CSV table of C-alpha atoms and ligand atoms in Angstrom, one decimal:
chain,number,residue,atom,x,y,z
A,1,GLU,CA,100.5,117.1,146.0
A,2,VAL,CA,98.1,119.7,144.6
A,3,LEU,CA,97.7,120.6,140.9
A,4,GLU,CA,96.0,123.8,139.8
A,5,ALA,CA,93.8,122.6,136.9
A,6,ASP,CA,91.7,125.6,136.0
A,7,GLY,CA,91.0,125.6,132.2
A,8,ARG,CA,93.1,122.5,131.8
A,9,ILE,CA,92.3,118.9,130.6
A,10,LEU,CA,92.9,116.2,133.2
A,11,LEU,CA,93.6,112.7,131.7
A,12,PRO,CA,94.9,109.4,133.1
A,13,GLY,CA,98.7,109.1,132.8
A,14,PHE,CA,99.8,108.1,129.3
A,15,VAL,CA,101.2,104.6,128.6
A,16,ASP,CA,103.7,104.1,125.8
A,17,LEU,CA,103.8,100.5,124.6
A,18,HIS,CA,106.9,101.1,122.5
A,19,THR,CA,110.0,103.1,123.6
A,20,HIS,CA,113.7,102.6,122.9
A,21,LEU,CA,115.7,103.8,125.9
A,22,ARG,CA,119.1,102.4,124.8
A,23,GLU,CA,120.2,101.3,128.3
A,24,PRO,CA,122.1,99.1,128.6
A,25,GLY,CA,124.6,99.6,125.9
A,26,ARG,CA,124.0,102.9,124.2
A,27,GLU,CA,123.9,105.4,127.0
A,28,ASP,CA,125.5,107.9,124.8
A,29,THR,CA,122.2,108.3,123.0
A,30,GLU,CA,119.6,107.8,125.8
A,31,THR,CA,119.5,106.4,129.4
A,32,ILE,CA,116.7,105.2,131.5
A,33,GLU,CA,117.2,108.4,133.4
A,34,SER,CA,117.1,110.8,130.4
A,35,GLY,CA,114.3,108.7,128.8
A,36,SER,CA,112.3,108.8,132.0
A,37,ALA,CA,112.6,112.6,132.1
A,38,ALA,CA,111.4,112.8,128.4
A,39,ALA,CA,108.5,110.5,129.2
A,40,ALA,CA,107.4,112.5,132.3
A,41,LEU,CA,107.6,115.7,130.3
A,42,GLY,CA,105.5,114.1,127.6
A,43,GLY,CA,102.8,113.1,130.1
A,44,TYR,CA,103.7,109.4,130.5
A,45,THR,CA,103.5,107.5,133.7
A,46,ALA,CA,104.4,104.1,132.1
A,47,VAL,CA,106.6,103.2,129.2
A,48,PHE,CA,107.6,99.9,127.7
A,49,ALA,CA,111.4,99.8,127.0
A,50,MET,CA,112.2,97.7,123.9
A,51,ALA,CA,114.5,94.8,124.0
A,52,ASN,CA,117.1,95.8,121.3
A,53,THR,CA,119.7,96.9,123.9
A,54,TYR,CA,123.3,95.7,124.3
A,55,PRO,CA,123.1,93.1,125.7
A,56,VAL,CA,119.7,92.2,124.3
A,57,ALA,CA,116.9,91.9,126.9
A,58,ASP,CA,116.6,88.2,126.4
A,59,THR,CA,117.2,87.2,130.1
A,60,SER,CA,115.7,88.3,133.4
A,61,VAL,CA,119.1,89.6,134.3
A,62,VAL,CA,118.6,92.4,131.8
A,63,THR,CA,114.8,92.9,132.2
A,64,ASP,CA,115.0,93.0,136.0
A,65,HIS,CA,117.8,95.6,135.8
A,66,VAL,CA,115.7,97.8,133.5
A,67,TRP,CA,112.7,97.7,135.8
A,68,ARG,CA,114.8,98.4,138.9
A,69,ARG,CA,116.7,101.2,137.3
A,70,GLY,CA,113.4,102.8,136.3
A,71,GLN,CA,112.1,102.6,139.8
A,72,GLU,CA,115.3,104.1,141.1
A,73,VAL,CA,114.9,107.1,138.8
A,74,GLY,CA,111.3,107.2,139.9
A,75,LEU,CA,109.8,109.4,137.2
A,76,VAL,CA,107.9,106.8,135.2
A,77,ASP,CA,107.3,103.0,135.5
A,78,VAL,CA,109.8,101.6,133.0
A,79,HIS,CA,108.4,98.2,132.0
A,80,PRO,CA,111.0,96.0,130.2
A,81,VAL,CA,110.0,94.4,127.0
A,82,GLY,CA,111.7,91.0,126.7
A,83,ALA,CA,113.1,89.5,123.4
A,84,VAL,CA,111.1,86.7,121.9
A,85,THR,CA,114.2,84.9,120.8
A,86,VAL,CA,117.7,84.4,122.3
A,87,GLY,CA,119.4,87.4,120.7
A,88,LEU,CA,117.5,89.6,118.3
A,89,ALA,CA,116.6,87.6,115.2
A,90,GLY,CA,117.6,84.4,117.0
A,91,LYS,CA,116.4,80.9,116.1
A,92,GLN,CA,115.6,79.8,119.6
A,93,LEU,CA,112.8,81.0,121.9
A,94,ALA,CA,114.0,83.1,124.9
A,95,GLU,CA,113.1,82.1,128.5
A,96,MET,CA,109.9,84.2,128.4
A,97,GLY,CA,108.6,82.5,131.5
A,98,THR,CA,111.6,83.4,133.6
A,99,MET,CA,111.4,87.0,132.5
A,100,ALA,CA,107.6,87.2,133.1
A,101,ALA,CA,108.1,85.8,136.6
A,102,GLY,CA,111.1,88.1,137.4
A,103,GLU,CA,111.1,91.4,139.3
A,104,GLY,CA,110.6,93.2,136.1
A,105,ARG,CA,107.4,91.2,135.4
A,106,VAL,CA,107.7,91.2,131.6
A,107,ARG,CA,104.3,91.4,130.0
A,108,ILE,CA,105.3,92.1,126.4
A,109,PHE,CA,107.8,90.3,124.2
A,110,SER,CA,109.2,91.6,120.9
A,111,ASP,CA,112.3,91.4,118.7
A,112,ASP,CA,111.5,94.9,117.5
A,113,GLY,CA,113.6,96.1,114.6
A,114,HIS,CA,115.0,92.7,113.9
A,115,CYS,CA,112.0,90.5,113.4
A,116,VAL,CA,113.3,87.8,111.2
A,117,TYR,CA,111.7,84.9,113.0
A,118,ASP,CA,110.2,82.4,110.6
A,119,PRO,CA,106.6,81.3,110.8
A,120,LEU,CA,107.3,78.3,112.9
A,121,ILE,CA,109.2,80.3,115.6
A,122,MET,CA,106.3,82.8,115.6
A,123,ARG,CA,103.8,80.0,116.0
A,124,ARG,CA,105.7,78.5,118.9
A,125,ALA,CA,106.2,82.0,120.4
A,126,LEU,CA,102.4,82.7,120.3
A,127,GLU,CA,101.7,79.3,122.0
A,128,TYR,CA,104.3,79.9,124.7
A,129,ALA,CA,103.0,83.5,125.2
A,130,LYS,CA,99.5,82.3,125.5
A,131,SER,CA,100.4,79.8,128.2
A,132,LEU,CA,102.1,82.6,130.1
A,133,GLY,CA,99.4,85.2,129.6
A,134,VAL,CA,101.9,87.6,128.0
A,135,LEU,CA,101.7,89.4,124.7
A,136,ILE,CA,103.8,89.2,121.5
A,137,ALA,CA,104.3,92.6,119.8
A,138,GLN,CA,105.1,92.2,116.2
A,139,HIS,CA,107.4,94.6,114.3
A,140,ALA,CA,105.8,93.4,111.1
A,141,GLU,CA,108.7,93.4,108.6
A,142,GLU,CA,109.4,90.6,106.1
A,143,PRO,CA,113.1,91.1,105.9
A,144,ARG,CA,113.4,89.4,102.5
A,145,LEU,CA,111.4,92.3,101.1
A,146,THR,CA,113.3,95.0,102.9
A,147,GLN,CA,116.9,94.1,102.2
A,148,GLY,CA,118.6,97.4,101.4
A,149,ALA,CA,115.4,99.3,101.7
A,150,VAL,CA,115.6,102.8,103.2
A,151,ALA,CA,112.4,104.6,102.2
A,152,HIS,CA,108.8,103.8,101.3
A,153,GLU,CA,108.6,102.2,97.9
A,154,GLY,CA,106.8,104.8,95.8
A,155,PRO,CA,107.3,107.7,93.3
A,156,ASN,CA,109.2,109.8,95.8
A,157,ALA,CA,111.8,107.1,96.6
A,158,ALA,CA,112.1,106.2,92.9
A,159,ARG,CA,112.8,109.9,91.9
A,160,LEU,CA,115.4,110.3,94.6
A,161,GLY,CA,117.1,106.9,93.8
A,162,LEU,CA,116.3,105.5,97.3
A,163,ALA,CA,115.8,101.7,97.6
A,164,GLY,CA,112.1,101.1,98.3
A,165,TRP,CA,110.4,99.4,101.3
A,166,PRO,CA,107.2,97.9,100.0
A,167,ARG,CA,103.9,98.0,101.8
A,168,ALA,CA,103.7,94.2,101.4
A,169,ALA,CA,106.8,93.8,103.6
A,170,GLU,CA,104.5,94.9,106.5
A,171,GLU,CA,101.1,93.7,105.4
A,172,SER,CA,102.3,90.1,104.6
A,173,ILE,CA,103.5,89.7,108.1
A,174,VAL,CA,100.4,91.2,109.6
A,175,ALA,CA,98.2,88.8,107.6
A,176,ARG,CA,100.5,85.8,108.4
A,177,ASP,CA,100.5,86.5,112.1
A,178,ALA,CA,96.8,87.2,112.3
A,179,LEU,CA,96.3,83.7,111.0
A,180,LEU,CA,98.9,82.2,113.4
A,181,ALA,CA,97.3,84.0,116.3
A,182,ARG,CA,93.9,82.5,115.2
A,183,ASP,CA,95.4,79.0,115.1
A,184,ALA,CA,97.1,79.4,118.4
A,185,GLY,CA,94.2,81.1,120.1
A,186,ALA,CA,96.7,83.7,121.2
A,187,ARG,CA,96.8,87.5,121.2
A,188,VAL,CA,99.1,89.4,118.8
A,189,HIS,CA,99.9,93.1,118.8
A,190,ILE,CA,101.0,94.9,115.7
A,191,CYS,CA,103.7,97.6,116.2
A,192,HIS,CA,103.7,100.8,114.3
A,193,ALA,CA,101.1,100.2,111.6
A,194,SER,CA,102.1,102.3,108.7
A,195,THR,CA,99.9,101.5,105.7
A,196,ALA,CA,96.2,101.7,104.7
A,197,GLY,CA,96.4,98.0,103.8
A,198,THR,CA,97.4,97.1,107.4
A,199,VAL,CA,94.3,99.0,108.6
A,200,GLU,CA,92.2,96.8,106.4
A,201,LEU,CA,93.9,93.7,107.6
A,202,VAL,CA,93.5,94.6,111.2
A,203,LYS,CA,89.8,95.4,110.6
A,204,TRP,CA,89.3,92.0,108.9
A,205,THR,CA,91.1,90.2,111.7
A,206,LYS,CA,89.0,91.8,114.4
A,207,ALA,CA,85.8,91.0,112.5
A,208,GLN,CA,86.9,87.3,112.6
A,209,GLY,CA,87.0,87.5,116.4
A,210,ILE,CA,90.8,87.0,116.4
A,211,SER,CA,92.6,88.7,119.3
A,212,ILE,CA,94.6,91.4,117.5
A,213,THR,CA,95.5,94.9,118.6
A,214,ALA,CA,97.5,97.6,116.8
A,215,GLU,CA,99.4,100.8,117.5
A,216,VAL,CA,100.3,103.7,115.4
A,217,THR,CA,103.1,106.2,115.9
A,218,PRO,CA,102.6,110.0,115.9
A,219,HIS,CA,105.0,110.4,113.0
A,220,HIS,CA,103.1,108.0,110.8
A,221,LEU,CA,99.9,110.0,111.6
A,222,LEU,CA,101.5,113.4,110.7
A,223,LEU,CA,104.3,112.9,108.2
A,224,ASP,CA,104.6,111.4,104.8
A,225,ASP,CA,107.3,110.5,102.3
A,226,SER,CA,107.1,114.0,100.6
A,227,ARG,CA,109.6,114.8,103.4
A,228,LEU,CA,112.3,112.8,101.6
A,229,GLU,CA,113.0,115.6,99.2
A,230,THR,CA,115.4,117.2,101.6
A,231,TYR,CA,117.4,114.0,102.0
A,232,ASP,CA,117.5,114.8,105.7
A,233,ALA,CA,118.1,111.5,107.5
A,234,VAL,CA,116.0,112.7,110.4
A,235,ASN,CA,113.1,111.4,108.3
A,236,LYS,CA,114.5,107.9,108.0
A,237,VAL,CA,112.5,105.5,110.2
A,238,ASN,CA,111.3,101.8,110.1
A,239,PRO,CA,108.7,101.3,108.9
A,240,PRO,CA,109.2,104.3,106.6
A,241,LEU,CA,107.1,107.4,106.3
A,242,ARG,CA,104.4,106.3,103.8
A,243,GLU,CA,102.1,108.4,101.5
A,244,ALA,CA,99.7,111.0,102.6
A,245,SER,CA,96.8,108.6,101.8
A,246,ASP,CA,98.2,106.1,104.3
A,247,ALA,CA,98.5,108.7,107.0
A,248,GLN,CA,94.9,109.7,106.4
A,249,ALA,CA,93.8,106.1,106.7
A,250,LEU,CA,95.8,105.7,109.9
A,251,ARG,CA,94.2,108.8,111.4
A,252,LYS,CA,90.7,107.5,110.6
A,253,ALA,CA,91.5,104.0,111.9
A,254,LEU,CA,92.7,105.5,115.2
A,255,ALA,CA,89.6,107.6,115.5
A,256,ASP,CA,87.3,104.7,114.7
A,257,GLY,CA,89.0,102.3,117.1
A,258,VAL,CA,90.4,99.9,114.4
A,259,ILE,CA,93.8,100.9,115.6
A,260,ASP,CA,93.8,100.7,119.4
A,261,CYS,CA,96.5,103.1,120.6
A,262,VAL,CA,99.3,105.5,120.0
A,263,ALA,CA,102.8,104.3,120.7
A,264,THR,CA,105.9,106.5,120.1
A,265,ASP,CA,108.6,104.2,118.9
A,266,HIS,CA,110.8,106.8,120.5
A,267,ALA,CA,114.2,105.9,118.9
A,268,PRO,CA,117.1,108.1,119.9
A,269,HIS,CA,120.3,108.1,117.7
A,270,ALA,CA,123.6,109.8,118.0
A,271,GLU,CA,124.3,112.8,115.7
A,272,GLN,CA,126.9,110.9,113.7
A,273,GLU,CA,124.3,108.1,113.1
A,274,LYS,CA,121.9,110.7,111.5
A,275,CYS,CA,124.1,113.2,109.8
A,276,CYS,CA,125.5,110.8,107.1
A,277,GLU,CA,124.0,109.9,103.8
A,278,PHE,CA,120.4,108.9,103.9
A,279,ALA,CA,121.0,105.3,103.0
A,280,ALA,CA,123.7,104.9,105.7
A,281,ALA,CA,121.8,106.6,108.5
A,282,ARG,CA,120.1,104.7,111.3
A,283,PRO,CA,116.3,104.6,111.3
A,284,GLY,CA,114.3,106.1,114.0
A,285,MET,CA,113.1,109.4,115.6
A,286,LEU,CA,112.4,110.9,119.0
A,287,GLY,CA,108.8,110.8,120.1
A,288,LEU,CA,108.1,111.0,123.8
A,289,GLU,CA,108.0,114.7,124.3
A,290,THR,CA,106.0,115.6,121.2
A,291,ALA,CA,103.4,112.7,121.0
A,292,LEU,CA,100.5,114.5,122.7
A,293,SER,CA,101.0,117.6,120.5
A,294,ILE,CA,101.0,115.6,117.3
A,295,ILE,CA,97.8,113.8,118.4
A,296,VAL,CA,96.2,117.1,119.0
A,297,GLU,CA,97.4,118.5,115.7
A,298,THR,CA,96.3,115.4,113.6
A,299,LEU,CA,93.1,114.3,115.4
A,300,VAL,CA,91.8,116.7,118.1
A,301,ALA,CA,92.1,119.9,116.1
A,302,PRO,CA,90.4,118.5,113.0
A,303,GLY,CA,87.6,117.1,115.1
A,304,LEU,CA,88.4,113.4,114.6
A,305,LEU,CA,88.9,112.7,118.3
A,306,ASP,CA,87.7,114.4,121.5
A,307,TRP,CA,89.6,114.4,124.8
A,308,ARG,CA,87.7,111.3,126.0
A,309,GLY,CA,89.1,109.7,122.8
A,310,VAL,CA,92.6,110.9,123.7
A,311,ALA,CA,92.3,109.2,127.1
A,312,LYS,CA,91.5,106.0,125.3
A,313,VAL,CA,94.3,105.9,122.8
A,314,MET,CA,97.0,107.3,125.0
A,315,SER,CA,96.1,105.7,128.4
A,316,GLU,CA,93.3,103.3,128.7
A,317,ASN,CA,93.8,101.1,125.6
A,318,PRO,CA,97.6,100.7,125.9
A,319,ALA,CA,97.2,99.9,129.7
A,320,ARG,CA,94.6,97.3,128.9
A,321,ILE,CA,96.7,95.8,126.1
A,322,ALA,CA,99.7,95.5,128.4
A,323,GLY,CA,97.6,94.2,131.3
A,324,LEU,CA,98.5,97.0,133.6
A,325,ASP,CA,95.9,97.2,136.3
A,326,ASP,CA,97.2,100.4,137.9
A,327,GLN,CA,97.2,102.6,134.8
A,328,GLY,CA,94.7,104.2,132.5
A,329,ARG,CA,91.6,103.8,134.5
A,330,PRO,CA,89.4,105.9,136.8
A,331,ILE,CA,90.9,106.6,140.2
A,332,ALA,CA,89.0,105.9,143.3
A,333,VAL,CA,88.6,108.6,145.9
A,334,GLY,CA,91.7,108.7,148.1
A,335,GLU,CA,93.8,106.5,145.8
A,336,PRO,CA,97.2,107.9,144.6
A,337,ALA,CA,96.7,108.9,141.0
A,338,ASN,CA,98.6,108.6,137.7
A,339,LEU,CA,97.5,111.8,135.9
A,340,THR,CA,98.4,114.0,133.0
A,341,LEU,CA,97.3,117.6,133.1
A,342,ILE,CA,97.1,119.3,129.7
A,343,ASP,CA,97.0,122.9,128.6
A,344,PRO,CA,94.9,122.6,125.4
A,345,ASP,CA,95.4,126.2,124.4
A,346,ALA,CA,99.2,126.4,124.7
A,347,SER,CA,101.4,126.2,121.7
A,348,TRP,CA,105.2,125.7,121.6
A,349,THR,CA,108.1,125.5,119.1
A,350,VAL,CA,110.1,122.3,119.2
A,351,ARG,CA,113.8,122.8,119.8
A,352,ALA,CA,115.8,119.5,119.9
A,353,ARG,CA,118.4,121.1,122.3
A,354,GLU,CA,115.6,121.9,124.7
A,355,LEU,CA,114.3,118.3,124.9
A,356,ALA,CA,115.3,116.1,127.8
A,357,SER,CA,116.4,113.3,125.5
A,358,ILE,CA,120.1,113.0,125.1
A,359,SER,CA,119.7,112.7,121.3
A,360,ASP,CA,118.4,115.4,119.0
A,361,ASN,CA,116.8,113.4,116.2
A,362,THR,CA,113.3,115.0,116.3
A,363,PRO,CA,111.6,115.4,112.9
A,364,TYR,CA,109.6,118.4,114.3
A,365,GLU,CA,112.5,120.8,114.8
A,366,ALA,CA,111.3,124.4,114.6
A,367,MET,CA,107.7,123.4,114.1
A,368,THR,CA,105.1,125.1,116.3
A,369,LEU,CA,102.7,122.5,117.8
A,370,PRO,CA,99.5,122.8,119.8
A,371,ALA,CA,98.9,121.8,123.4
A,372,LYS,CA,101.4,121.2,126.1
A,373,VAL,CA,101.7,118.9,129.1
A,374,ALA,CA,101.3,121.1,132.1
A,375,ALA,CA,102.0,118.5,134.7
A,376,THR,CA,102.4,114.7,135.2
A,377,MET,CA,101.7,112.8,138.4
A,378,LEU,CA,102.8,109.3,139.2
A,379,ARG,CA,101.1,107.7,142.2
A,380,GLY,CA,100.2,111.1,143.6
A,381,ARG,CA,103.6,112.7,143.2
A,382,ILE,CA,104.3,115.4,140.6
A,383,THR,CA,107.0,114.1,138.2
A,384,ALA,CA,107.0,117.0,135.7
A,385,ARG,CA,105.5,120.5,135.8
A,386,ASP,CA,105.7,123.4,133.3
A,387,GLY,CA,108.3,121.7,131.3
A,388,VAL,CA,110.6,120.8,134.1
A,389,VAL,CA,111.0,117.4,135.7
A,390,THR,CA,110.8,117.4,139.5
A,391,THR,CA,113.6,116.2,141.6
A,392,ALA,CA,111.1,115.1,144.3
A,393,LEU,CA,111.3,111.4,143.5
A,394,ALA,CA,114.6,110.9,141.8
A,395,GLY,CA,116.5,113.5,143.8
A,396,ARG,CA,119.0,113.6,140.9
A,397,VAL,CA,117.2,113.9,137.6
A,398,GLY,CA,117.2,117.6,136.7
A,399,GLN,CA,117.0,119.5,133.5
B,401,DOR,O1,113.0,103.2,113.2
B,401,DOR,C1,113.1,102.3,114.0
B,401,DOR,N1,114.1,102.4,115.0
B,401,DOR,N2,112.5,101.2,113.9
B,401,DOR,C2,112.7,100.1,114.6
B,401,DOR,O2,112.1,99.2,114.4
B,401,DOR,C3,113.8,100.1,115.6
B,401,DOR,C4,114.2,101.5,116.0
B,401,DOR,C5,115.5,101.6,116.7
B,401,DOR,O3,115.8,100.8,117.6
B,401,DOR,O4,116.2,102.5,116.4
B,402,ZN,ZN1,109.9,98.2,115.0
B,403,ZN,ZN1,110.8,100.2,117.8
């Protein structure tokens, strides 16, 4: 198919290492079909669907299903993330080998959102993952420091009477697992880095020659805990929005390559899970359809990152971290391409009801953001163009 690319920016298709698609189990908030549409509209050609579904993705029955359903929809490659343990927060390692060898070819394992594995389980998981050539993605939360916590521990939370989530809850696990990865000779990936201290720890770990990679979310790059003032639970997320100085350190770390990539942590929730009191609301926010615009706003516009850099943090680096050989690299002549075409001069106003996600929990409602995905191409077929997903592949996914 042909794309008119005059005055546009052409990048390799985006790869999201961290997406919650809620299928199986919570199809009232997102499905593989609706999430795939959101991903295609956001410029993605591959997403990694997190394991905290119902049932949990801790067997190849679930992970193979997620992969197959994604292929059936056909808008984006939906790579299943397997759970590290049997059940989230389990005490026993899951059959990672079976999931890795299954049709879904699981390459990343995580117990995202429920990471209470003790250091011994983590050590064994890293060794097992190393032997399989797969990656452990670490949610980086010490649960004994976050019990009851709902917002970043700092002056804003204190003033509003919200229980605080300390930076050390994240940083202590990052440090611990850097050392466990060193001892195991394994790779570890840090999910949603949120503090300036985590940046320093990742920098130190890399300088030691330990195999660590890290991602940052668009919301931790743009937003901070001054947003708490409204008590609007749309701003509740794990890890929490930190202080402006953390966001600034994260932007610099992404530009400098200390943090390797952007990952959305796209986390749809039902309206009733977000409209209640702040403390009772579910954590998480939408991210797939707004990620590029937030990167342009926070890094490209201020001159911290050029378009070549965007290709690295949105496509090449995440593809390399996940071990995808068909994404995020230069395309040979005649080869079907995964591409994202961007209109760098466009601007648009976010309206939750106009997003493809079933859920509406975007923190960017009514904000006008720069740049827009003009088209996305998966293996030579257009999956989204001018804000509309094509029906060419799926035959059924419409807007
Ligand atoms: O905010 C979050 N939401 N953080 C997580 O770690 C899990 C996610 C979810 O599943 O909603
Ligand atoms: Zn997480
Ligand atoms: Zn997550």
